[in-house]
Amino acid sequence: MANSRFEYVRQFETHEKLLPDTYILVRIDGKKFHDFSKCYDFEKPNDVRALKLMNASAKNVVLQYRNDIILAFGESDEYSFIIKRQSVLYNRRKDKLSTLFVSLFTANYVALWDKFFPERKLDYKHLPFFDSRCVCYPNLQTIKDYLCWRFVDTHINNLYNTVFWQLIIKCRLTPREAEQKLCGTLSSDKQEILFSECGINYNNEPEMFKKGSLITRKGDILHIDVVKEIDELFDGF
Ligand code: ATP
Ligand code: ATP
Ligand code: MG
Ligand code: MG
Ligand code: MG
Ligand code: MG
């Protein structure tokens, strides 16, 4: 097949290489998981099975690429994989990194589904799929700030979602009423509403919900305060 007269079309291909000597972030995110989670009756706001399935899928990606990955962080339907500055994985080709990470993740998500949702078969008309992007971060500070950004996002979203759903479930508010009640409130107000009106102390919520999940290169899954531990996490990188 080599050297046919058609082969010139290869010249139209481009291979974008990510900047050398920069940290590479690959972030994947579930496509329309708001609908997907409804379709499979995920518990609101946090379905433990779904989070554990995300973690198990991401863990297999980390283990496959453990020599190049520093760590991974996940929340909701997204996962961030942080790749070493010096990595030459796939010659730093953007398409290769982005597509191989997301397809390996998705393959695992589908293959492991039955383990986490044994009572619910995946319906081929409603299959999970994910988008993916690569971003280069020029130094340690920006990659640390990236991770802190995702961590703080987890906290803000989880606090909001926890109060929102408790107001609906426990206080019988409509989604619209719950939204209006929370409009303009600060974190401390939300914690107070949760405590006084729903009888829930936010501090006692599961760590995985509040803090997201961090996967080390060894494959350990931790639920820690990323902002507090950020320097230790990148020790040696
Ligand atoms: P897009 O395709 O633009 O990413 P999306 O519907 O996936 O759209 P996201 O902003 O990614 O929107 O939000 C993911 C949504 O998936 C959450 O808002 C939530 O409704 C749902 N979801 C994800 N994980 C869980 C979970 N473990 N438990 C319950 N719901 C979840
Ligand atoms: P890379 O990761 O670089 O793509 P590769 O091993 O996938 O490496 P390809 O050039 O993509 O290399 O070739 C795919 C190979 O997969 C074929 O050479 C063949 O050995 C095998 N293969 C693919 N489809 C089939 C099939 N239907 N039947 C038998 N072998 C197959
Ligand atoms: Mg999105
Ligand atoms: Mg999504
Ligand atoms: Mg998302
Ligand atoms: Mg191939």
PDB file of C-alpha atoms and ligand atoms in Angstrom:
ATOM      1  CA  MET A   1       0.000   0.000   0.000  1.00  0.00           C
ATOM      2  CA  ALA A   2       2.964   2.309   0.535  1.00  0.00           C
ATOM      3  CA  ASN A   3       3.706   5.069  -1.983  1.00  0.00           C
ATOM      4  CA  SER A   4       0.496   4.932  -3.980  1.00  0.00           C
ATOM      5  CA  ARG A   5      -0.295   7.981  -6.070  1.00  0.00           C
ATOM      6  CA  PHE A   6      -2.915   8.850  -3.486  1.00  0.00           C
ATOM      7  CA  GLU A   7      -0.487   9.178  -0.639  1.00  0.00           C
ATOM      8  CA  TYR A   8       0.157  12.866  -1.267  1.00  0.00           C
ATOM      9  CA  VAL A   9      -3.039  13.590   0.691  1.00  0.00           C
ATOM     10  CA  ARG A  10      -1.037  12.977   3.861  1.00  0.00           C
ATOM     11  CA  GLN A  11       0.528  16.372   3.308  1.00  0.00           C
ATOM     12  CA  PHE A  12      -2.736  17.962   4.332  1.00  0.00           C
ATOM     13  CA  GLU A  13      -2.410  16.558   7.837  1.00  0.00           C
ATOM     14  CA  THR A  14      -1.145  18.864  10.558  1.00  0.00           C
ATOM     15  CA  HIS A  15       0.340  17.802  13.876  1.00  0.00           C
ATOM     16  CA  GLU A  16       0.092  20.441  16.552  1.00  0.00           C
ATOM     17  CA  LYS A  17       2.822  19.986  19.130  1.00  0.00           C
ATOM     18  CA  LEU A  18       2.347  21.363  22.607  1.00  0.00           C
ATOM     19  CA  LEU A  19       5.001  23.807  23.816  1.00  0.00           C
ATOM     20  CA  PRO A  20       8.060  22.091  25.272  1.00  0.00           C
ATOM     21  CA  ASP A  21       8.972  22.493  28.917  1.00  0.00           C
ATOM     22  CA  THR A  22       5.417  23.286  30.030  1.00  0.00           C
ATOM     23  CA  TYR A  23       3.000  21.342  32.228  1.00  0.00           C
ATOM     24  CA  ILE A  24       0.241  19.766  30.151  1.00  0.00           C
ATOM     25  CA  LEU A  25      -3.273  19.588  31.487  1.00  0.00           C
ATOM     26  CA  VAL A  26      -5.746  17.209  29.873  1.00  0.00           C
ATOM     27  CA  ARG A  27      -9.302  17.818  31.077  1.00  0.00           C
ATOM     28  CA  ILE A  28     -12.176  15.607  30.082  1.00  0.00           C
ATOM     29  CA  ASP A  29     -15.836  16.440  30.763  1.00  0.00           C
ATOM     30  CA  GLY A  30     -19.008  14.414  30.279  1.00  0.00           C
ATOM     31  CA  LYS A  31     -21.201  15.446  27.366  1.00  0.00           C
ATOM     32  CA  LYS A  32     -24.657  16.542  28.548  1.00  0.00           C
ATOM     33  CA  PHE A  33     -24.299  14.744  31.857  1.00  0.00           C
ATOM     34  CA  HIS A  34     -27.144  16.779  33.242  1.00  0.00           C
ATOM     35  CA  ASP A  35     -29.368  14.702  30.947  1.00  0.00           C
ATOM     36  CA  PHE A  36     -27.283  11.538  31.297  1.00  0.00           C
ATOM     37  CA  SER A  37     -27.589  11.676  35.094  1.00  0.00           C
ATOM     38  CA  LYS A  38     -31.366  12.072  34.809  1.00  0.00           C
ATOM     39  CA  CYS A  39     -31.625   9.220  32.337  1.00  0.00           C
ATOM     40  CA  TYR A  40     -29.875   6.830  34.747  1.00  0.00           C
ATOM     41  CA  ASP A  41     -31.544   8.234  37.888  1.00  0.00           C
ATOM     42  CA  PHE A  42     -28.378   9.484  39.567  1.00  0.00           C
ATOM     43  CA  GLU A  43     -29.029  10.505  43.148  1.00  0.00           C
ATOM     44  CA  LYS A  44     -29.050  14.285  43.517  1.00  0.00           C
ATOM     45  CA  PRO A  45     -26.903  16.187  44.026  1.00  0.00           C
ATOM     46  CA  ASN A  46     -24.195  13.524  44.416  1.00  0.00           C
ATOM     47  CA  ASP A  47     -24.516   9.961  43.220  1.00  0.00           C
ATOM     48  CA  VAL A  48     -21.772   8.017  44.993  1.00  0.00           C
ATOM     49  CA  ARG A  49     -21.767   5.203  42.405  1.00  0.00           C
ATOM     50  CA  ALA A  50     -21.243   7.673  39.569  1.00  0.00           C
ATOM     51  CA  LEU A  51     -18.386   9.433  41.376  1.00  0.00           C
ATOM     52  CA  LYS A  52     -16.705   6.120  42.153  1.00  0.00           C
ATOM     53  CA  LEU A  53     -17.066   5.058  38.512  1.00  0.00           C
ATOM     54  CA  MET A  54     -15.391   8.308  37.422  1.00  0.00           C
ATOM     55  CA  ASN A  55     -12.590   7.658  39.938  1.00  0.00           C
ATOM     56  CA  ALA A  56     -12.068   4.059  38.854  1.00  0.00           C
ATOM     57  CA  SER A  57     -11.928   5.068  35.184  1.00  0.00           C
ATOM     58  CA  ALA A  58      -9.489   7.892  35.872  1.00  0.00           C
ATOM     59  CA  LYS A  59      -7.344   5.636  38.034  1.00  0.00           C
ATOM     60  CA  ASN A  60      -6.835   3.278  35.089  1.00  0.00           C
ATOM     61  CA  VAL A  61      -5.766   6.214  32.915  1.00  0.00           C
ATOM     62  CA  VAL A  62      -3.290   7.329  35.590  1.00  0.00           C
ATOM     63  CA  LEU A  63      -1.870   3.818  35.932  1.00  0.00           C
ATOM     64  CA  GLN A  64      -1.527   3.434  32.162  1.00  0.00           C
ATOM     65  CA  TYR A  65       0.436   6.705  31.945  1.00  0.00           C
ATOM     66  CA  ARG A  66       1.958   6.720  35.421  1.00  0.00           C
ATOM     67  CA  ASN A  67       5.450   7.630  34.144  1.00  0.00           C
ATOM     68  CA  ASP A  68       4.186  10.862  32.615  1.00  0.00           C
ATOM     69  CA  ILE A  69       1.413  11.889  34.998  1.00  0.00           C
ATOM     70  CA  ILE A  70       1.929  13.896  38.198  1.00  0.00           C
ATOM     71  CA  LEU A  71      -1.630  13.520  39.500  1.00  0.00           C
ATOM     72  CA  ALA A  72      -5.282  13.690  38.513  1.00  0.00           C
ATOM     73  CA  PHE A  73      -8.206  15.526  40.074  1.00  0.00           C
ATOM     74  CA  GLY A  74     -11.915  14.871  39.537  1.00  0.00           C
ATOM     75  CA  GLU A  75     -15.331  16.217  40.465  1.00  0.00           C
ATOM     76  CA  SER A  76     -18.809  15.754  39.001  1.00  0.00           C
ATOM     77  CA  ASP A  77     -18.428  14.621  35.362  1.00  0.00           C
ATOM     78  CA  GLU A  78     -14.925  15.972  34.831  1.00  0.00           C
ATOM     79  CA  TYR A  79     -11.350  14.840  35.381  1.00  0.00           C
ATOM     80  CA  SER A  80      -8.083  16.745  35.050  1.00  0.00           C
ATOM     81  CA  PHE A  81      -4.839  14.907  34.323  1.00  0.00           C
ATOM     82  CA  ILE A  82      -1.612  16.797  34.911  1.00  0.00           C
ATOM     83  CA  ILE A  83       1.382  15.731  32.868  1.00  0.00           C
ATOM     84  CA  LYS A  84       5.019  16.381  33.725  1.00  0.00           C
ATOM     85  CA  ARG A  85       6.826  19.351  32.227  1.00  0.00           C
ATOM     86  CA  GLN A  86       9.542  17.158  30.695  1.00  0.00           C
ATOM     87  CA  SER A  87       7.171  14.557  29.267  1.00  0.00           C
ATOM     88  CA  VAL A  88       7.679  13.614  25.620  1.00  0.00           C
ATOM     89  CA  LEU A  89       4.626  11.343  25.528  1.00  0.00           C
ATOM     90  CA  TYR A  90       3.469  11.043  21.871  1.00  0.00           C
ATOM     91  CA  ASN A  91       6.034  13.713  21.050  1.00  0.00           C
ATOM     92  CA  ARG A  92       3.657  16.104  22.832  1.00  0.00           C
ATOM     93  CA  ARG A  93       1.219  15.884  19.955  1.00  0.00           C
ATOM     94  CA  LYS A  94      -1.980  17.576  21.077  1.00  0.00           C
ATOM     95  CA  ASP A  95      -4.420  15.369  19.142  1.00  0.00           C
ATOM     96  CA  LYS A  96      -2.784  12.164  20.321  1.00  0.00           C
ATOM     97  CA  LEU A  97      -2.812  13.169  23.982  1.00  0.00           C
ATOM     98  CA  SER A  98      -6.311  14.542  23.966  1.00  0.00           C
ATOM     99  CA  THR A  99      -7.944  11.682  22.041  1.00  0.00           C
ATOM    100  CA  LEU A 100      -6.074   8.816  23.677  1.00  0.00           C
ATOM    101  CA  PHE A 101      -6.759  10.060  27.188  1.00  0.00           C
ATOM    102  CA  VAL A 102     -10.436  10.636  26.566  1.00  0.00           C
ATOM    103  CA  SER A 103     -11.024   7.400  24.697  1.00  0.00           C
ATOM    104  CA  LEU A 104      -9.171   5.344  27.298  1.00  0.00           C
ATOM    105  CA  PHE A 105     -11.229   7.044  30.000  1.00  0.00           C
ATOM    106  CA  THR A 106     -14.504   6.475  28.135  1.00  0.00           C
ATOM    107  CA  ALA A 107     -13.679   2.837  27.389  1.00  0.00           C
ATOM    108  CA  ASN A 108     -13.076   2.289  31.098  1.00  0.00           C
ATOM    109  CA  TYR A 109     -16.263   4.128  32.062  1.00  0.00           C
ATOM    110  CA  VAL A 110     -18.304   1.846  29.819  1.00  0.00           C
ATOM    111  CA  ALA A 111     -16.414  -1.331  30.755  1.00  0.00           C
ATOM    112  CA  LEU A 112     -16.718  -0.639  34.509  1.00  0.00           C
ATOM    113  CA  TRP A 113     -20.335   0.558  34.403  1.00  0.00           C
ATOM    114  CA  ASP A 114     -21.840  -2.787  35.494  1.00  0.00           C
ATOM    115  CA  LYS A 115     -19.598  -2.933  38.523  1.00  0.00           C
ATOM    116  CA  PHE A 116     -20.984   0.359  39.867  1.00  0.00           C
ATOM    117  CA  PHE A 117     -24.522   0.160  38.469  1.00  0.00           C
ATOM    118  CA  PRO A 118     -25.194  -3.599  38.598  1.00  0.00           C
ATOM    119  CA  GLU A 119     -28.980  -3.115  38.523  1.00  0.00           C
ATOM    120  CA  ARG A 120     -28.969  -0.776  35.518  1.00  0.00           C
ATOM    121  CA  LYS A 121     -27.822  -1.760  32.045  1.00  0.00           C
ATOM    122  CA  LEU A 122     -26.227   0.876  29.821  1.00  0.00           C
ATOM    123  CA  ASP A 123     -28.662   1.661  27.037  1.00  0.00           C
ATOM    124  CA  TYR A 124     -26.961   1.965  23.640  1.00  0.00           C
ATOM    125  CA  LYS A 125     -29.230   4.922  22.846  1.00  0.00           C
ATOM    126  CA  HIS A 126     -27.896   6.815  25.872  1.00  0.00           C
ATOM    127  CA  LEU A 127     -24.183   6.133  25.966  1.00  0.00           C
ATOM    128  CA  PRO A 128     -21.706   8.230  27.954  1.00  0.00           C
ATOM    129  CA  PHE A 129     -19.215  10.276  25.981  1.00  0.00           C
ATOM    130  CA  PHE A 130     -16.735  12.940  26.963  1.00  0.00           C
ATOM    131  CA  ASP A 131     -14.994  15.960  25.486  1.00  0.00           C
ATOM    132  CA  SER A 132     -11.314  16.658  26.016  1.00  0.00           C
ATOM    133  CA  ARG A 133      -8.873  19.525  25.833  1.00  0.00           C
ATOM    134  CA  CYS A 134      -5.168  20.089  26.378  1.00  0.00           C
ATOM    135  CA  VAL A 135      -3.799  23.244  27.949  1.00  0.00           C
ATOM    136  CA  CYS A 136      -0.143  24.139  28.541  1.00  0.00           C
ATOM    137  CA  TYR A 137       0.774  25.879  31.783  1.00  0.00           C
ATOM    138  CA  PRO A 138       4.117  27.673  31.733  1.00  0.00           C
ATOM    139  CA  ASN A 139       5.267  27.203  35.320  1.00  0.00           C
ATOM    140  CA  LEU A 140       4.581  25.550  38.648  1.00  0.00           C
ATOM    141  CA  GLN A 141       2.556  28.459  39.996  1.00  0.00           C
ATOM    142  CA  THR A 142       0.029  28.400  37.157  1.00  0.00           C
ATOM    143  CA  ILE A 143      -0.466  24.645  37.337  1.00  0.00           C
ATOM    144  CA  LYS A 144      -0.919  24.858  41.120  1.00  0.00           C
ATOM    145  CA  ASP A 145      -3.432  27.664  40.621  1.00  0.00           C
ATOM    146  CA  TYR A 146      -5.211  25.552  38.005  1.00  0.00           C
ATOM    147  CA  LEU A 147      -5.683  22.736  40.496  1.00  0.00           C
ATOM    148  CA  CYS A 148      -6.808  25.136  43.233  1.00  0.00           C
ATOM    149  CA  TRP A 149      -9.315  26.591  40.775  1.00  0.00           C
ATOM    150  CA  ARG A 150     -10.920  23.197  40.155  1.00  0.00           C
ATOM    151  CA  PHE A 151     -10.868  22.430  43.894  1.00  0.00           C
ATOM    152  CA  VAL A 152     -12.580  25.701  44.841  1.00  0.00           C
ATOM    153  CA  ASP A 153     -15.086  25.129  42.029  1.00  0.00           C
ATOM    154  CA  THR A 154     -15.914  21.747  43.576  1.00  0.00           C
ATOM    155  CA  HIS A 155     -16.585  23.375  46.928  1.00  0.00           C
ATOM    156  CA  ILE A 156     -18.728  26.209  45.544  1.00  0.00           C
ATOM    157  CA  ASN A 157     -20.812  23.904  43.341  1.00  0.00           C
ATOM    158  CA  ASN A 158     -21.231  21.262  45.994  1.00  0.00           C
ATOM    159  CA  LEU A 159     -22.351  23.678  48.683  1.00  0.00           C
ATOM    160  CA  TYR A 160     -24.857  25.244  46.298  1.00  0.00           C
ATOM    161  CA  ASN A 161     -26.157  21.904  45.033  1.00  0.00           C
ATOM    162  CA  THR A 162     -26.409  20.433  48.525  1.00  0.00           C
ATOM    163  CA  VAL A 163     -28.574  23.296  49.840  1.00  0.00           C
ATOM    164  CA  PHE A 164     -30.556  23.517  46.606  1.00  0.00           C
ATOM    165  CA  TRP A 165     -31.538  19.828  46.658  1.00  0.00           C
ATOM    166  CA  GLN A 166     -32.164  19.744  50.414  1.00  0.00           C
ATOM    167  CA  LEU A 167     -34.559  22.680  50.084  1.00  0.00           C
ATOM    168  CA  ILE A 168     -36.421  20.689  47.460  1.00  0.00           C
ATOM    169  CA  ILE A 169     -36.320  17.298  49.185  1.00  0.00           C
ATOM    170  CA  LYS A 170     -36.670  18.282  52.857  1.00  0.00           C
ATOM    171  CA  CYS A 171     -38.380  21.676  52.744  1.00  0.00           C
ATOM    172  CA  ARG A 172     -40.610  20.853  49.761  1.00  0.00           C
ATOM    173  CA  LEU A 173     -39.633  23.978  47.842  1.00  0.00           C
ATOM    174  CA  THR A 174     -39.971  23.956  44.058  1.00  0.00           C
ATOM    175  CA  PRO A 175     -36.692  24.245  42.099  1.00  0.00           C
ATOM    176  CA  ARG A 176     -37.645  27.801  41.255  1.00  0.00           C
ATOM    177  CA  GLU A 177     -38.300  28.722  44.888  1.00  0.00           C
ATOM    178  CA  ALA A 178     -35.033  27.110  45.974  1.00  0.00           C
ATOM    179  CA  GLU A 179     -33.133  29.043  43.325  1.00  0.00           C
ATOM    180  CA  GLN A 180     -34.736  32.324  44.403  1.00  0.00           C
ATOM    181  CA  LYS A 181     -34.004  31.662  48.055  1.00  0.00           C
ATOM    182  CA  LEU A 182     -30.317  31.070  47.310  1.00  0.00           C
ATOM    183  CA  CYS A 183     -29.936  33.994  44.943  1.00  0.00           C
ATOM    184  CA  GLY A 184     -27.291  36.411  46.244  1.00  0.00           C
ATOM    185  CA  THR A 185     -26.413  34.342  49.339  1.00  0.00           C
ATOM    186  CA  LEU A 186     -22.839  33.939  50.568  1.00  0.00           C
ATOM    187  CA  SER A 187     -21.231  30.627  51.514  1.00  0.00           C
ATOM    188  CA  SER A 188     -21.919  31.303  55.185  1.00  0.00           C
ATOM    189  CA  ASP A 189     -25.604  32.039  54.458  1.00  0.00           C
ATOM    190  CA  LYS A 190     -25.922  28.754  52.568  1.00  0.00           C
ATOM    191  CA  GLN A 191     -24.366  26.791  55.421  1.00  0.00           C
ATOM    192  CA  GLU A 192     -26.761  28.506  57.848  1.00  0.00           C
ATOM    193  CA  ILE A 193     -29.841  27.734  55.705  1.00  0.00           C
ATOM    194  CA  LEU A 194     -28.680  24.123  55.415  1.00  0.00           C
ATOM    195  CA  PHE A 195     -28.242  23.875  59.173  1.00  0.00           C
ATOM    196  CA  SER A 196     -31.284  25.737  60.485  1.00  0.00           C
ATOM    197  CA  GLU A 197     -33.834  24.788  57.809  1.00  0.00           C
ATOM    198  CA  CYS A 198     -32.696  21.365  56.644  1.00  0.00           C
ATOM    199  CA  GLY A 199     -30.961  20.119  59.805  1.00  0.00           C
ATOM    200  CA  ILE A 200     -27.704  19.377  58.021  1.00  0.00           C
ATOM    201  CA  ASN A 201     -24.232  20.395  59.128  1.00  0.00           C
ATOM    202  CA  TYR A 202     -22.233  20.883  55.929  1.00  0.00           C
ATOM    203  CA  ASN A 203     -19.033  19.876  57.732  1.00  0.00           C
ATOM    204  CA  ASN A 204     -20.439  16.385  58.138  1.00  0.00           C
ATOM    205  CA  GLU A 205     -21.072  15.855  54.411  1.00  0.00           C
ATOM    206  CA  PRO A 206     -18.848  13.159  52.790  1.00  0.00           C
ATOM    207  CA  GLU A 207     -15.306  14.302  52.009  1.00  0.00           C
ATOM    208  CA  MET A 208     -15.560  13.077  48.407  1.00  0.00           C
ATOM    209  CA  PHE A 209     -18.486  15.453  47.792  1.00  0.00           C
ATOM    210  CA  LYS A 210     -16.865  18.454  49.464  1.00  0.00           C
ATOM    211  CA  LYS A 211     -13.328  18.037  48.228  1.00  0.00           C
ATOM    212  CA  GLY A 212     -13.454  16.070  44.982  1.00  0.00           C
ATOM    213  CA  SER A 213     -11.024  13.199  44.370  1.00  0.00           C
ATOM    214  CA  LEU A 214      -7.302  13.329  43.854  1.00  0.00           C
ATOM    215  CA  ILE A 215      -5.440  10.390  42.322  1.00  0.00           C
ATOM    216  CA  THR A 216      -1.727  10.008  42.972  1.00  0.00           C
ATOM    217  CA  ARG A 217       0.705   8.420  40.511  1.00  0.00           C
ATOM    218  CA  LYS A 218       0.570   5.264  42.619  1.00  0.00           C
ATOM    219  CA  GLY A 219      -3.178   5.121  42.068  1.00  0.00           C
ATOM    220  CA  ASP A 220      -4.245   6.112  45.585  1.00  0.00           C
ATOM    221  CA  ILE A 221      -7.514   8.045  45.698  1.00  0.00           C
ATOM    222  CA  LEU A 222      -7.542  10.864  48.252  1.00  0.00           C
ATOM    223  CA  HIS A 223     -10.115  13.446  49.330  1.00  0.00           C
ATOM    224  CA  ILE A 224      -7.985  16.255  50.699  1.00  0.00           C
ATOM    225  CA  ASP A 225      -7.894  20.045  50.908  1.00  0.00           C
ATOM    226  CA  VAL A 226      -5.963  20.678  47.702  1.00  0.00           C
ATOM    227  CA  VAL A 227      -5.378  24.379  48.473  1.00  0.00           C
ATOM    228  CA  LYS A 228      -3.782  23.530  51.833  1.00  0.00           C
ATOM    229  CA  GLU A 229      -1.693  20.668  50.469  1.00  0.00           C
ATOM    230  CA  ILE A 230      -0.791  22.198  47.119  1.00  0.00           C
ATOM    231  CA  ASP A 231       2.957  22.592  47.759  1.00  0.00           C
ATOM    232  CA  GLU A 232       3.405  19.016  48.965  1.00  0.00           C
ATOM    233  CA  LEU A 233       1.475  17.671  45.984  1.00  0.00           C
ATOM    234  CA  PHE A 234       4.039  19.098  43.587  1.00  0.00           C
ATOM    235  CA  ASP A 235       7.108  18.356  45.663  1.00  0.00           C
ATOM    236  CA  GLY A 236       9.810  17.330  43.213  1.00  0.00           C
ATOM    237  CA  PHE A 237       7.949  18.505  40.102  1.00  0.00           C
TER     238      PHE A 237
HETATM  239  P1  ATP B   1     -21.783  19.805  28.891  1.00  0.00           P
HETATM  240  O1  ATP B   1     -22.050  18.829  27.811  1.00  0.00           O
HETATM  241  O2  ATP B   1     -21.709  21.219  28.407  1.00  0.00           O
HETATM  242  O3  ATP B   1     -20.611  19.469  29.762  1.00  0.00           O
HETATM  243  P2  ATP B   1     -23.354  18.933  31.154  1.00  0.00           P
HETATM  244  O4  ATP B   1     -24.836  18.681  31.273  1.00  0.00           O
HETATM  245  O5  ATP B   1     -22.461  17.744  31.224  1.00  0.00           O
HETATM  246  O6  ATP B   1     -23.110  19.767  29.821  1.00  0.00           O
HETATM  247  P3  ATP B   1     -21.763  20.068  33.305  1.00  0.00           P
HETATM  248  O7  ATP B   1     -21.548  21.516  33.616  1.00  0.00           O
HETATM  249  O8  ATP B   1     -20.574  19.299  32.818  1.00  0.00           O
HETATM  250  O9  ATP B   1     -22.977  19.999  32.270  1.00  0.00           O
HETATM  251  O10 ATP B   1     -22.358  19.424  34.603  1.00  0.00           O
HETATM  252  C1  ATP B   1     -22.460  18.059  34.793  1.00  0.00           C
HETATM  253  C2  ATP B   1     -23.836  17.702  35.364  1.00  0.00           C
HETATM  254  O11 ATP B   1     -23.931  16.279  35.466  1.00  0.00           O
HETATM  255  C3  ATP B   1     -24.054  18.203  36.774  1.00  0.00           C
HETATM  256  O12 ATP B   1     -24.631  19.482  36.776  1.00  0.00           O
HETATM  257  C4  ATP B   1     -25.019  17.178  37.339  1.00  0.00           C
HETATM  258  O13 ATP B   1     -26.340  17.497  36.957  1.00  0.00           O
HETATM  259  C5  ATP B   1     -24.651  15.907  36.611  1.00  0.00           C
HETATM  260  N1  ATP B   1     -23.779  14.999  37.401  1.00  0.00           N
HETATM  261  C6  ATP B   1     -22.474  14.696  37.150  1.00  0.00           C
HETATM  262  N2  ATP B   1     -22.001  13.842  38.062  1.00  0.00           N
HETATM  263  C7  ATP B   1     -23.004  13.597  38.913  1.00  0.00           C
HETATM  264  C8  ATP B   1     -23.131  12.775  40.092  1.00  0.00           C
HETATM  265  N3  ATP B   1     -22.097  12.045  40.558  1.00  0.00           N
HETATM  266  N4  ATP B   1     -24.325  12.755  40.733  1.00  0.00           N
HETATM  267  C9  ATP B   1     -25.367  13.467  40.276  1.00  0.00           C
HETATM  268  N5  ATP B   1     -25.311  14.262  39.181  1.00  0.00           N
HETATM  269  C10 ATP B   1     -24.150  14.324  38.497  1.00  0.00           C
HETATM  270  P1  ATP B   2      -0.686   2.831  16.496  1.00  0.00           P
HETATM  271  O1  ATP B   2      -0.989   2.898  17.957  1.00  0.00           O
HETATM  272  O2  ATP B   2       0.495   3.606  16.128  1.00  0.00           O
HETATM  273  O3  ATP B   2      -1.885   3.146  15.629  1.00  0.00           O
HETATM  274  P2  ATP B   2      -1.184   0.101  15.691  1.00  0.00           P
HETATM  275  O4  ATP B   2      -0.612  -1.175  16.173  1.00  0.00           O
HETATM  276  O5  ATP B   2      -2.631   0.379  15.985  1.00  0.00           O
HETATM  277  O6  ATP B   2      -0.273   1.294  16.231  1.00  0.00           O
HETATM  278  P3  ATP B   2      -1.866   0.609  12.905  1.00  0.00           P
HETATM  279  O7  ATP B   2      -0.987   1.113  11.802  1.00  0.00           O
HETATM  280  O8  ATP B   2      -2.983   1.505  13.306  1.00  0.00           O
HETATM  281  O9  ATP B   2      -0.911   0.202  14.108  1.00  0.00           O
HETATM  282  O10 ATP B   2      -2.373  -0.811  12.439  1.00  0.00           O
HETATM  283  C1  ATP B   2      -3.436  -1.472  13.076  1.00  0.00           C
HETATM  284  C2  ATP B   2      -3.062  -2.945  13.214  1.00  0.00           C
HETATM  285  O11 ATP B   2      -4.100  -3.592  13.937  1.00  0.00           O
HETATM  286  C3  ATP B   2      -2.924  -3.707  11.914  1.00  0.00           C
HETATM  287  O12 ATP B   2      -1.631  -3.659  11.442  1.00  0.00           O
HETATM  288  C4  ATP B   2      -3.338  -5.102  12.319  1.00  0.00           C
HETATM  289  O13 ATP B   2      -2.236  -5.793  12.861  1.00  0.00           O
HETATM  290  C5  ATP B   2      -4.323  -4.889  13.439  1.00  0.00           C
HETATM  291  N1  ATP B   2      -5.714  -4.968  13.002  1.00  0.00           N
HETATM  292  C6  ATP B   2      -6.588  -3.928  12.942  1.00  0.00           C
HETATM  293  N2  ATP B   2      -7.778  -4.319  12.548  1.00  0.00           N
HETATM  294  C7  ATP B   2      -7.677  -5.649  12.348  1.00  0.00           C
HETATM  295  C8  ATP B   2      -8.613  -6.637  11.926  1.00  0.00           C
HETATM  296  N3  ATP B   2      -9.865  -6.340  11.615  1.00  0.00           N
HETATM  297  N4  ATP B   2      -8.178  -7.893  11.830  1.00  0.00           N
HETATM  298  C9  ATP B   2      -6.908  -8.217  12.161  1.00  0.00           C
HETATM  299  N5  ATP B   2      -5.977  -7.341  12.551  1.00  0.00           N
HETATM  300  C10 ATP B   2      -6.363  -6.067  12.647  1.00  0.00           C
HETATM  301 MG    MG B   3     -18.699  21.535  29.897  1.00  0.00          MG
HETATM  302 MG    MG B   4     -20.384  17.923  31.291  1.00  0.00          MG
HETATM  303 MG    MG B   5     -18.772  19.149  34.083  1.00  0.00          MG
HETATM  304 MG    MG B   6      -3.634   2.070  15.274  1.00  0.00          MG
END
